[in-house]
Coordinates of C-alpha atoms and ligand atoms in Angstrom, one line a residue:
X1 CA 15.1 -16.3 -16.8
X2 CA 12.0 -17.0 -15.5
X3 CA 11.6 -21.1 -14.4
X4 CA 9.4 -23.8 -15.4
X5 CA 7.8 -24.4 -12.0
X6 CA 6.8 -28.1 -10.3
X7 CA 2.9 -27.8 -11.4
X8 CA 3.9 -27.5 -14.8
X9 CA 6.2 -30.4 -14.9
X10 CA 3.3 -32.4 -12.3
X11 CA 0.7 -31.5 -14.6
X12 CA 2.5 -31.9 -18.4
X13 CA 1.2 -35.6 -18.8
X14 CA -2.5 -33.8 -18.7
X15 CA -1.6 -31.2 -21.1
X16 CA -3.2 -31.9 -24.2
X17 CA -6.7 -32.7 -22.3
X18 CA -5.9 -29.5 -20.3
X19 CA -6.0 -28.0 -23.3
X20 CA -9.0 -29.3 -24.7
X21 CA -11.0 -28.3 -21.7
X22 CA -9.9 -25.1 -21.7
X23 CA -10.8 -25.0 -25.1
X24 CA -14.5 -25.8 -24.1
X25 CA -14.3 -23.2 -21.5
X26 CA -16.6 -25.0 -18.9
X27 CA -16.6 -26.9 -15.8
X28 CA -14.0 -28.6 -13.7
X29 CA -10.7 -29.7 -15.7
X30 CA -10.6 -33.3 -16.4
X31 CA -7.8 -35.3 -14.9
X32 CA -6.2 -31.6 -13.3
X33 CA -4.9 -32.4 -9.5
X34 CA -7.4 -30.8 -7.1
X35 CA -6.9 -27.0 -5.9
X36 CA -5.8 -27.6 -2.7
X37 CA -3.0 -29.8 -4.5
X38 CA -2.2 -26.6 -6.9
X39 CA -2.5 -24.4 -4.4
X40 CA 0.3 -26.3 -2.6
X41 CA 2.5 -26.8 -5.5
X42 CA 1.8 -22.6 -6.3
X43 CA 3.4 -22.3 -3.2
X44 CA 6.0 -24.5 -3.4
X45 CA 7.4 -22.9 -6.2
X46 CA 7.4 -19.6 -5.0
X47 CA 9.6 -20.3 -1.6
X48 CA 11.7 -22.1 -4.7
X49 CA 12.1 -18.8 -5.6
X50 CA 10.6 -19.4 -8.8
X51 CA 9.0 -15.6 -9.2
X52 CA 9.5 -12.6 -10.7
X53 CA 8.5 -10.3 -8.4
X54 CA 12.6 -9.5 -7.4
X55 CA 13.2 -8.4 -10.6
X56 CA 9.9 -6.6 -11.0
X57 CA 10.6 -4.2 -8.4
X58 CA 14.9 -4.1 -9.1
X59 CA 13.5 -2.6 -12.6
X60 CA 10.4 -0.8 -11.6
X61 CA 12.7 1.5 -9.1
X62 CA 15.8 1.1 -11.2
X63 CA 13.8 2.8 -14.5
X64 CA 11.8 5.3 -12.8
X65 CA 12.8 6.4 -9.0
X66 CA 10.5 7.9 -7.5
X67 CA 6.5 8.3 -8.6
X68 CA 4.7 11.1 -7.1
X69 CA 1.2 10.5 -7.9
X70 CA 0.8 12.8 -11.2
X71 CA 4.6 12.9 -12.4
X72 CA 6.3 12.1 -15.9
X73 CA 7.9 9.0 -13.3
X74 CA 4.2 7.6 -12.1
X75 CA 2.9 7.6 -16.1
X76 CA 6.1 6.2 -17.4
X77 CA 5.8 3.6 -15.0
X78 CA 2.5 2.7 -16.0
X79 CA 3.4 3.0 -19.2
X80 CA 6.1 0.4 -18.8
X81 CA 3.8 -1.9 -16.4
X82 CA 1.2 -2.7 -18.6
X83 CA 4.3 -3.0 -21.4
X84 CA 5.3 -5.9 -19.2
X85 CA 1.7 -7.2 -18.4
X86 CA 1.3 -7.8 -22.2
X87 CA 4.6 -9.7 -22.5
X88 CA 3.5 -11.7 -19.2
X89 CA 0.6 -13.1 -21.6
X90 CA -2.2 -10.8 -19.4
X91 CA -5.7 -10.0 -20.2
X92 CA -7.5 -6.9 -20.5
X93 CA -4.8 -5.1 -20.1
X94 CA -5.4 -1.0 -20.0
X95 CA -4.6 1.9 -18.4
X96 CA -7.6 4.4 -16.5
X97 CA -6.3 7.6 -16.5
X98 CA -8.2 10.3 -14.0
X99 CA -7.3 13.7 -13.3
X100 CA -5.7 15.7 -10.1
X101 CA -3.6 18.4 -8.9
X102 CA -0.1 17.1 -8.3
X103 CA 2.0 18.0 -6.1
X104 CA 6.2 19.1 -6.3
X105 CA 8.1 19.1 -3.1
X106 CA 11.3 21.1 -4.6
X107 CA 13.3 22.7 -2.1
X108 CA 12.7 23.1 1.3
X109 CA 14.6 23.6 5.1
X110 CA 14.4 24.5 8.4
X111 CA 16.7 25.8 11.4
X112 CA 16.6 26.8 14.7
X113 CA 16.7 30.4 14.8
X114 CA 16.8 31.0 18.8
X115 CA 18.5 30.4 20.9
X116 CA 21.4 30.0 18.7
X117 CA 21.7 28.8 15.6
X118 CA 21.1 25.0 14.7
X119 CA 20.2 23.1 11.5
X120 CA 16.9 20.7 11.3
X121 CA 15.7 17.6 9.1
X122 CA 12.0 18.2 8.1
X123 CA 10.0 16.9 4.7
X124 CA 7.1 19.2 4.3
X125 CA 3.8 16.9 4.4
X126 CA 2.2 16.0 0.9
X127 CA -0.2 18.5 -0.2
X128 CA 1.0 21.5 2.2
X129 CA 1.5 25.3 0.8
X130 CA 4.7 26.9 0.6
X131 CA 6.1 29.3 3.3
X132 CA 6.1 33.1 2.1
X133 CA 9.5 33.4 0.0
X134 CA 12.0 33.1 2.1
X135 CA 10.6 31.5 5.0
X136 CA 8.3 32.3 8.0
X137 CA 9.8 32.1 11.4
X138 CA 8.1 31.8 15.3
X139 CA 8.4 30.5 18.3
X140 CA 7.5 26.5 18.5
X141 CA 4.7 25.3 21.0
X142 CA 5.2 21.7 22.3
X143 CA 2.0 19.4 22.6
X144 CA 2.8 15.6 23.4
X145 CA 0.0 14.5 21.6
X146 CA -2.9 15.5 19.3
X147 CA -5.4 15.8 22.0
X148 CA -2.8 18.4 23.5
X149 CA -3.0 20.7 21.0
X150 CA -6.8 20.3 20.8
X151 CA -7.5 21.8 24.1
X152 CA -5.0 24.3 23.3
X153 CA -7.5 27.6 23.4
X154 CA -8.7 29.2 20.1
X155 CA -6.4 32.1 19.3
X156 CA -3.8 30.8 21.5
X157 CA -1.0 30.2 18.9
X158 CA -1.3 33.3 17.1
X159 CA 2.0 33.5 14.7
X160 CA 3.5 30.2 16.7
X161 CA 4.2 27.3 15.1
X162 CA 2.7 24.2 16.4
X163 CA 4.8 20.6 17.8
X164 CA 3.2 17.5 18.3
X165 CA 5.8 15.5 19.4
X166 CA 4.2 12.1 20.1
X167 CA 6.4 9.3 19.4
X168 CA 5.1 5.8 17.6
X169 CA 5.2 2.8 19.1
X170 CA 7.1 -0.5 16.8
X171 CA 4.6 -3.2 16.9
X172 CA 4.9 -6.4 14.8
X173 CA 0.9 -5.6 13.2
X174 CA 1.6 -1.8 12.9
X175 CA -0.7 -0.7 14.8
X176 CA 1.0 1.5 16.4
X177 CA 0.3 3.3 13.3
X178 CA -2.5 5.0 13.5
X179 CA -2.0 5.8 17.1
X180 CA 0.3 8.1 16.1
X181 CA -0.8 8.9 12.2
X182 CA -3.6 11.2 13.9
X183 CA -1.5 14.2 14.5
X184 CA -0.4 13.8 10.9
X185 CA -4.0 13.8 9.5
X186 CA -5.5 16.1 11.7
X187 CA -2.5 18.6 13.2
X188 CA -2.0 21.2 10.2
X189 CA -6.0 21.5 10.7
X190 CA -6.2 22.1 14.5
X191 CA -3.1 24.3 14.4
X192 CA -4.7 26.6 12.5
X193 CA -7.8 26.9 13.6
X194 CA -6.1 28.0 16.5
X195 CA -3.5 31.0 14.7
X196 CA -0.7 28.6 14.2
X197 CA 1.8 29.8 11.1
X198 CA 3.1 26.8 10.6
X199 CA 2.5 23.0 11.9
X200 CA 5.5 20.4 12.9
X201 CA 5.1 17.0 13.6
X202 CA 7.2 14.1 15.2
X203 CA 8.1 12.4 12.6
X204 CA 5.8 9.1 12.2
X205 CA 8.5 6.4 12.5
X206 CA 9.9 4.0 14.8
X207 CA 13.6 4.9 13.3
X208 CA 16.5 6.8 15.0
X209 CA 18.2 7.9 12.0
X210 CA 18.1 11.6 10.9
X211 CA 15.5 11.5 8.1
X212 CA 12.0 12.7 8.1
X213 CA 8.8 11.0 7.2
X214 CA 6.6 12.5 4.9
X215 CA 3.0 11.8 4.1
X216 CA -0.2 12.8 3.3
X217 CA -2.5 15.0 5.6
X218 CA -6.7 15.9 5.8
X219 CA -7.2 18.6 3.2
X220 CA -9.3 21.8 4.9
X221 CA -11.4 23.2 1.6
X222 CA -9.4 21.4 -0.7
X223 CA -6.3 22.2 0.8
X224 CA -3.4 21.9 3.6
X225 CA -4.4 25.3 5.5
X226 CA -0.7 25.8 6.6
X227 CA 2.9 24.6 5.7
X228 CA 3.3 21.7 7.3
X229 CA 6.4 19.7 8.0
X230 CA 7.6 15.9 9.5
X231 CA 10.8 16.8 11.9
X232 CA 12.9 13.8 12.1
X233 CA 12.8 12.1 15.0
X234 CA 16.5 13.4 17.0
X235 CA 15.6 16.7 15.1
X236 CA 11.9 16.5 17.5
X237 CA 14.1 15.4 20.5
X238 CA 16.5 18.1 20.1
X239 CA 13.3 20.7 20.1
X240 CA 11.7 19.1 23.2
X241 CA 15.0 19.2 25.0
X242 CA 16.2 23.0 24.5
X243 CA 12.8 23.9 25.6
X244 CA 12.7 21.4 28.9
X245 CA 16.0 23.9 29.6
X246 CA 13.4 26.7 29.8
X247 CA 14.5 28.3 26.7
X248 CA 12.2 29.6 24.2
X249 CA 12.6 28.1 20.6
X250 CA 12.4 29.8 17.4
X251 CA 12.3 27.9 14.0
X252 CA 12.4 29.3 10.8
X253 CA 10.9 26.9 7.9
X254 CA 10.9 27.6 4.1
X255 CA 9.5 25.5 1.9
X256 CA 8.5 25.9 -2.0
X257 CA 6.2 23.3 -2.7
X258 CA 3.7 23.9 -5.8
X259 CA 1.0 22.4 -7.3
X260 CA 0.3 21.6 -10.7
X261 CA -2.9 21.7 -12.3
X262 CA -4.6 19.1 -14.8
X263 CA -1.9 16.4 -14.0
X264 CA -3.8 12.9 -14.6
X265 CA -2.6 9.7 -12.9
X266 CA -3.9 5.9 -13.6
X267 CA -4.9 3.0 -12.9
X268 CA -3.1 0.1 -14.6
X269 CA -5.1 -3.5 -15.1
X270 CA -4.5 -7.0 -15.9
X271 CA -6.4 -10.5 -15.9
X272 CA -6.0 -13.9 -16.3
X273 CA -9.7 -14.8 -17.5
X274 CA -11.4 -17.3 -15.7
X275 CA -12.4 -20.9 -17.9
X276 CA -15.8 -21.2 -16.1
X277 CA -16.8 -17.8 -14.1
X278 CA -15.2 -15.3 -16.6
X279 CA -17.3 -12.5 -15.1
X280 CA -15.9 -13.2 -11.2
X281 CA -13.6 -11.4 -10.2
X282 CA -10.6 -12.0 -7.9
X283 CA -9.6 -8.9 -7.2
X284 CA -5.7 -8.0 -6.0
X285 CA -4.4 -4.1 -5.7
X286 CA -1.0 -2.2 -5.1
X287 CA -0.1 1.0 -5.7
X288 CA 2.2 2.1 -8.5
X289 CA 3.1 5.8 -7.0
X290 CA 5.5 6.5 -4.4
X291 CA 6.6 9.6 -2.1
X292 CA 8.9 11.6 -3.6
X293 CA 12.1 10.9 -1.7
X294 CA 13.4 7.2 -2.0
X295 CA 12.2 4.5 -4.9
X296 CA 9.1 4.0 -3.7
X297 CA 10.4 0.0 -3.0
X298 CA 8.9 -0.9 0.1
X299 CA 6.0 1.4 -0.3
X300 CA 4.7 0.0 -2.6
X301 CA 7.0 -1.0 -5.2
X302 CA 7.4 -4.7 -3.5
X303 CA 3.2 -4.8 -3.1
X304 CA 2.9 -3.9 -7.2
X305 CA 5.8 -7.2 -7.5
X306 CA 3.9 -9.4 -4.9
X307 CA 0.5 -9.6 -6.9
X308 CA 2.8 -9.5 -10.4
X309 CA 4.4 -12.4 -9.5
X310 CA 1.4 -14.3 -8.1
X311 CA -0.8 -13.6 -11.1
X312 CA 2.2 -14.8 -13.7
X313 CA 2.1 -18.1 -11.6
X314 CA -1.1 -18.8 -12.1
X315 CA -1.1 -17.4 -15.7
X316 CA 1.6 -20.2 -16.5
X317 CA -0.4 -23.1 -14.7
X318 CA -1.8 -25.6 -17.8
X319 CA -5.2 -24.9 -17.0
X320 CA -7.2 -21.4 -16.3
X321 CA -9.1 -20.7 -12.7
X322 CA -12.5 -21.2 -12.6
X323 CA -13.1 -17.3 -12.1
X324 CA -10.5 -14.6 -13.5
X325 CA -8.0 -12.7 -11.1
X326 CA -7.6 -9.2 -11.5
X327 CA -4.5 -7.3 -11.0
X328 CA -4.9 -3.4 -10.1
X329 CA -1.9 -1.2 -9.6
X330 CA -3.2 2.2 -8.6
X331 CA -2.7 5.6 -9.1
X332 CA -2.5 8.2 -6.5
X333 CA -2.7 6.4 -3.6
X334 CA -0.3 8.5 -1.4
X335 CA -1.6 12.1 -1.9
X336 CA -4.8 12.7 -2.7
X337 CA -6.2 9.3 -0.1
X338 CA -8.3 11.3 2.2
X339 CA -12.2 9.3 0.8
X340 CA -13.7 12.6 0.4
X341 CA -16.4 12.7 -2.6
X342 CA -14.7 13.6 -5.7
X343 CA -11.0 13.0 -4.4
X344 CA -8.6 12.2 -7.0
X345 CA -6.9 9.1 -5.6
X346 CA -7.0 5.6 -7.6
X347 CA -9.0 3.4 -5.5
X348 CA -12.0 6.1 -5.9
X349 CA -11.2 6.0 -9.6
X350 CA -11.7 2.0 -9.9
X351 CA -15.3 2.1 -8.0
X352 CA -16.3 5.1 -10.5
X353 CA -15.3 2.8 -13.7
X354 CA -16.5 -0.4 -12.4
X355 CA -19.8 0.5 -10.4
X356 CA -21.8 -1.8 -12.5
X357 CA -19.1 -4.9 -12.1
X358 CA -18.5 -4.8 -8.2
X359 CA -21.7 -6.8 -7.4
X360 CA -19.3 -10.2 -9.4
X361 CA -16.3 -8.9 -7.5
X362 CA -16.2 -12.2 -5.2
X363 CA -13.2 -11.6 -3.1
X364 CA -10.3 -8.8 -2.8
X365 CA -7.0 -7.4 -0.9
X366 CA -4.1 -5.5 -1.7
X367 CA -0.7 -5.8 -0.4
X368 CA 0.8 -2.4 0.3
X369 CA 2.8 -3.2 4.0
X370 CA 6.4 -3.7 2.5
X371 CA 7.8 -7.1 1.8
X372 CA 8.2 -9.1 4.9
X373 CA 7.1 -12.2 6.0
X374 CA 3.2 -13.1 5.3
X375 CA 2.1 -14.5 9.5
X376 CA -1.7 -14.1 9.1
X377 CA -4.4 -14.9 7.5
X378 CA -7.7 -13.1 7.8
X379 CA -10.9 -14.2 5.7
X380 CA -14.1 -12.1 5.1
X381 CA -16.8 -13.0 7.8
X382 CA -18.5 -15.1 6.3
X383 CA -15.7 -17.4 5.3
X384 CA -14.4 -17.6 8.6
X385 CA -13.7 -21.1 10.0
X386 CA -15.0 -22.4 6.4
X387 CA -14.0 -25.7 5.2
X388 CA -12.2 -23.1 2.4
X389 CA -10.9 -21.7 5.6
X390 CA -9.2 -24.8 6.7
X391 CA -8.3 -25.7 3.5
X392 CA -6.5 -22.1 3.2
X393 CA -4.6 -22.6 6.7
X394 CA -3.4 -26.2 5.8
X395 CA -1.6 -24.7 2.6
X396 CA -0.1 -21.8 3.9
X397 CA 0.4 -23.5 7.7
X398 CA 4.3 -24.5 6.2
X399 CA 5.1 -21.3 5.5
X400 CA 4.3 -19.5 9.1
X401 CA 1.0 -18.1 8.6
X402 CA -1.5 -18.5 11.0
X403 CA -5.3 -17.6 11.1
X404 CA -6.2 -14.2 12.2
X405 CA -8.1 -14.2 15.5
X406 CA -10.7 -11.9 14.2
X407 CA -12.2 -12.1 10.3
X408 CA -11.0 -9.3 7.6
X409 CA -12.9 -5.6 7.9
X410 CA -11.3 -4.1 5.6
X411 CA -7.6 -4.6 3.6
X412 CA -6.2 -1.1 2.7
X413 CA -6.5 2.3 1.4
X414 CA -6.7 1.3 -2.8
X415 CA -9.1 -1.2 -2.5
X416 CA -10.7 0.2 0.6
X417 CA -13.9 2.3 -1.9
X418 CA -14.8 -0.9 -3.4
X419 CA -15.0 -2.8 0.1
X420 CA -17.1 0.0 1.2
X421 CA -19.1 -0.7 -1.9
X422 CA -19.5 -4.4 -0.3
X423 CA -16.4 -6.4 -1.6
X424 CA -15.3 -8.8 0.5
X425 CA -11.7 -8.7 2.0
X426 CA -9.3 -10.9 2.6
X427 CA -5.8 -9.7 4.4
X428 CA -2.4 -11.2 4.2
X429 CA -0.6 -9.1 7.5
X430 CA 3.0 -9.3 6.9
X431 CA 5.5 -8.4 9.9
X432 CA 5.9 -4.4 10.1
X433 CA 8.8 -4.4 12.8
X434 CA 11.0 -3.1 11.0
X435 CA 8.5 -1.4 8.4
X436 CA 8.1 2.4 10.1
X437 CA 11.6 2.8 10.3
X438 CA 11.7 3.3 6.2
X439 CA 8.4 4.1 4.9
X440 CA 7.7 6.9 3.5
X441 CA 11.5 8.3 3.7
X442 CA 14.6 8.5 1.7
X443 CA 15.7 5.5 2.4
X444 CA 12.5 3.2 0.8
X445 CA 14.9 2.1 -1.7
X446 CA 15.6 -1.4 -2.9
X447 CA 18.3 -2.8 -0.4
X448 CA 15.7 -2.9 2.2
X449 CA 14.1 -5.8 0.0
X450 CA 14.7 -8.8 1.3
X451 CA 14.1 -11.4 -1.4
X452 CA 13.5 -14.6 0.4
X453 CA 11.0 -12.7 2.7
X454 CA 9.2 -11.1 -0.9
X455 CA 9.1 -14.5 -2.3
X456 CA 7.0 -16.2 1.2
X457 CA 4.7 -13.2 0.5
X458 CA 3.9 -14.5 -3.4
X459 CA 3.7 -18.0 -2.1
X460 CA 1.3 -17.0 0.4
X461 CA -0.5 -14.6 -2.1
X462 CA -0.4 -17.4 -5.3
X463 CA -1.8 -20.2 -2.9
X464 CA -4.7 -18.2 -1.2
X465 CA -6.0 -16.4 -4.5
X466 CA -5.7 -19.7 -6.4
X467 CA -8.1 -21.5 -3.9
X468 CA -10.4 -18.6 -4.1
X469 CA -10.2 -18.2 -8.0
X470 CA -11.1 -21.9 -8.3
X471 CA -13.9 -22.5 -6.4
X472 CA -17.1 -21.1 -6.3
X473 CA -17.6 -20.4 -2.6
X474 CA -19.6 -17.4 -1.9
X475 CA -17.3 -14.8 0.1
X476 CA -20.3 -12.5 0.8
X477 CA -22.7 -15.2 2.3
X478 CA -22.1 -17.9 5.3
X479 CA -20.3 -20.4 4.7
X480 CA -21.1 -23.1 6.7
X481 CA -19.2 -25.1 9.1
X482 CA -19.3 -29.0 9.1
X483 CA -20.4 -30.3 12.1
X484 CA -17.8 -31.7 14.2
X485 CA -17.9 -35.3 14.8
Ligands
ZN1 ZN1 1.7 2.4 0.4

């Protein structure tokens, strides 16, 4: 059941005037506490616990498991999302369907062939071909790191199949990330422009355990140019180990992945219209699909809960927002991402539909980095040490987050096309230490949630959105600074 929280009861004595503004649509609300006030009580109700965003993503993985972008799972899931957004009391809500290739993992494995005989973990990479039926075998070149295999000669893996075995660095901010991510986006290319059969990869993960990380890679043409795998990370040590003996390795892979053609995934929208600014838009975004291998709960079921959750908070508040806040749970955001013209991926969808709108898109972020703790906040640049700035830190100061020391560039892949198209971003970085050792893996499944942890993200993401929704400060332009006395 789904609790009455502190605002409402604060607020109740004001209803019936509440209502009558809100009737008349216009201005501020008579007799409503100040935002800052809301804001604060928003938040205070979420660290209550008072959300829904728990039970969002329990049923959103518990119904439908995994979502590969173009499944029966992903459109079901939709399906059922904007279900719930109705029965949340939303507005505007639709689904924006686009179409794609999907892609179907099916079976796939890999052994060590020479010098004896050993099993391996490996998840072929999203997007990558099959291996001839029944498998393609050669011997394995080891490059520590992207740039390695990059000065490797043209020619010179001829029937090998390429390693980069670099590992990632845990870091609290993730940026070890893309550090590492490069050999994932860029090896299956490189390999085969210089004969490789095949390309392996370290898994991308700051785990021990005996699973491999999957995820997407740069398409070549339109396409992964060779099968391409993730090695789990003892599976990588093992390799690099036999052949510091001085023994040559041999691997045979098989994989029979498939694509299907006309799939469609979609977009899935929701609003809470604003009383005074209808037509500016706070814009939040997560992504509804999922790899194929766990639930999808981390990545990026808890994100799709986080903004849920938020959104029916300020839905239930006695009075609207002076501007409306947008909800976006995207399609295809983990295959088909590379931002190439034309790519089928949800975030380029949304900027295609809503060209004409993104000029009164006044602010936006997405929360896509799993479900722990919210530490920092960072503002577009021009809100940046801002009296909304201040007033942003001394609401979500109680709950651990600091300000960023540098404003927001950018906030993710979904939302990423309509920043490019000059949205401004704000970001909400949540602690990643433990994040790499589950995404994209078997074991992104719902026991990894933490609920207190989920719930400090909603407060953090109910407080900061409300302040923006009810003002009228102009994210794109200076704000300025008061002077200091
Ligand atoms: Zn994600």
């Amino acid at each position: 059941m789904y609790a009455k929280i502190n605002v409402v009861a604060l607020a109740s004595r004001r209803a019936s005037l509440a209502a009558l503004c809100l009737l008349s649509g216009v201005g501020p609300v008579a007799g409503a506490p100040a935002p800052e006030v809301v804001a604060a009580q928003l938040r205070d109700a979420a660290m209550a616990g008072h959300t829904i965003a728990y039970s969002w993503v329990s049923e959103l993985t518990t119904r439908f498991g995994p979502r590969p972008a173009g499944s029966a799972n992903e459109q079901q899931a939709a399906a059922w999302a904007a279900a719930r957004f109705k029965a949340l009391g939303f507005e505007n809500v639709h689904i924006e369907a686009f179409p794609l290739t999907a892609w179907v993992r099916s079976t796939e494995s890999a052994e060590i062939t020479a010098p004896n005989t050993q099993p391996l973990v490996v998840a072929a990479l999203g997007e990558s071909p099959p291996t001839p039926a029944g498998g393609l075998e050669g011997d394995v070149v080891i490059f520590p790191t992207l740039g390695d295999l990059k000065a490797a000669a043209p020619g010179s893996l001829g029937g090998k199949i390429a390693l980069v075995a670099r590992r990632m660095v845990r870091m609290q901010d993730g940026s070890g990330y893309p550090v590492a991510v490069d050999a994932r986006v860029d090896g299956p290319h490189e390999a085969a422009q210089r004969g490789a059969s095949a390309f392996l990869l370290r898994s991308v993960g700051t785990d021990s355990h005996r699973i491999a990380h999957t995820g997407t890679t740069r398409y070549q043409d339109g396409r992964v140019p060779i099968p391409s795998f993730a090695l789990s990370a003892p599976d990588a040590d093992q390799l690099e180990r036999l052949a510091a003996l001085g023994q040559t390795v041999r691997v045979r892979l098989v994989s029979n992945a498939s694509y299907v053609r006309d799939a469609h995934s979609q977009n899935v929208i929701a609003e809470v219209r604003g009383r005074d600014r209808p037509q500016e838009i706070v814009m939040l975004g997560a992504h509804l699909d999922s790899w194929d291998q766990g639930t999808g709960a981390i990545d990026d079921g808890t994100g799709t809960a986080i903004i849920t959750a938020a959104l029916k908070l300020i839905g239930d508040l006695p009075h609207r927002p002076r501007r409306t806040v947008r909800v976006v749970l995207f399609g295809s955001e983990e295959v088909g991402q590379p931002v190439e013209p034309g790519s089928a991926f949800g975030g380029h969808s949304y900027v295609v539909n809503h060209r004409t709108e993104l000029a009164t898109h006044v602010l936006t972020s997405e929360s896509d980095f799993g479900a722990d703790r919210v530490y920092q906040l960072a503002l577009p640049p021009a809100a940046s040490g801002s009296p909304f700035a201040q007033a942003a830190l001394r609401v979500l100061g109680p709950i651990g987050v600091l300000a960023a020391p540098r404003p927001a560039a950018d906030a993710g892949t979904d939302v990423g096309p309509s920043v490019e198209a000059g949205v401004p971003a704000f970001t909400l970085s949540q602690d990643g230490t433990r994040y790499f050792d589950i995404h994209h893996t078997p074991d992104d499944t719902l026991d990894k949630v933490d609920r207190s942890q989920l719930d400090q993200n909603v407060a953090a993401w109910v407080a900061l959105v409300w302040l923006a929704a009810d003002s009228d400060v102009d994210f794109r332009t200076h704000v300025p600074t008061p002077p200091a006395n």
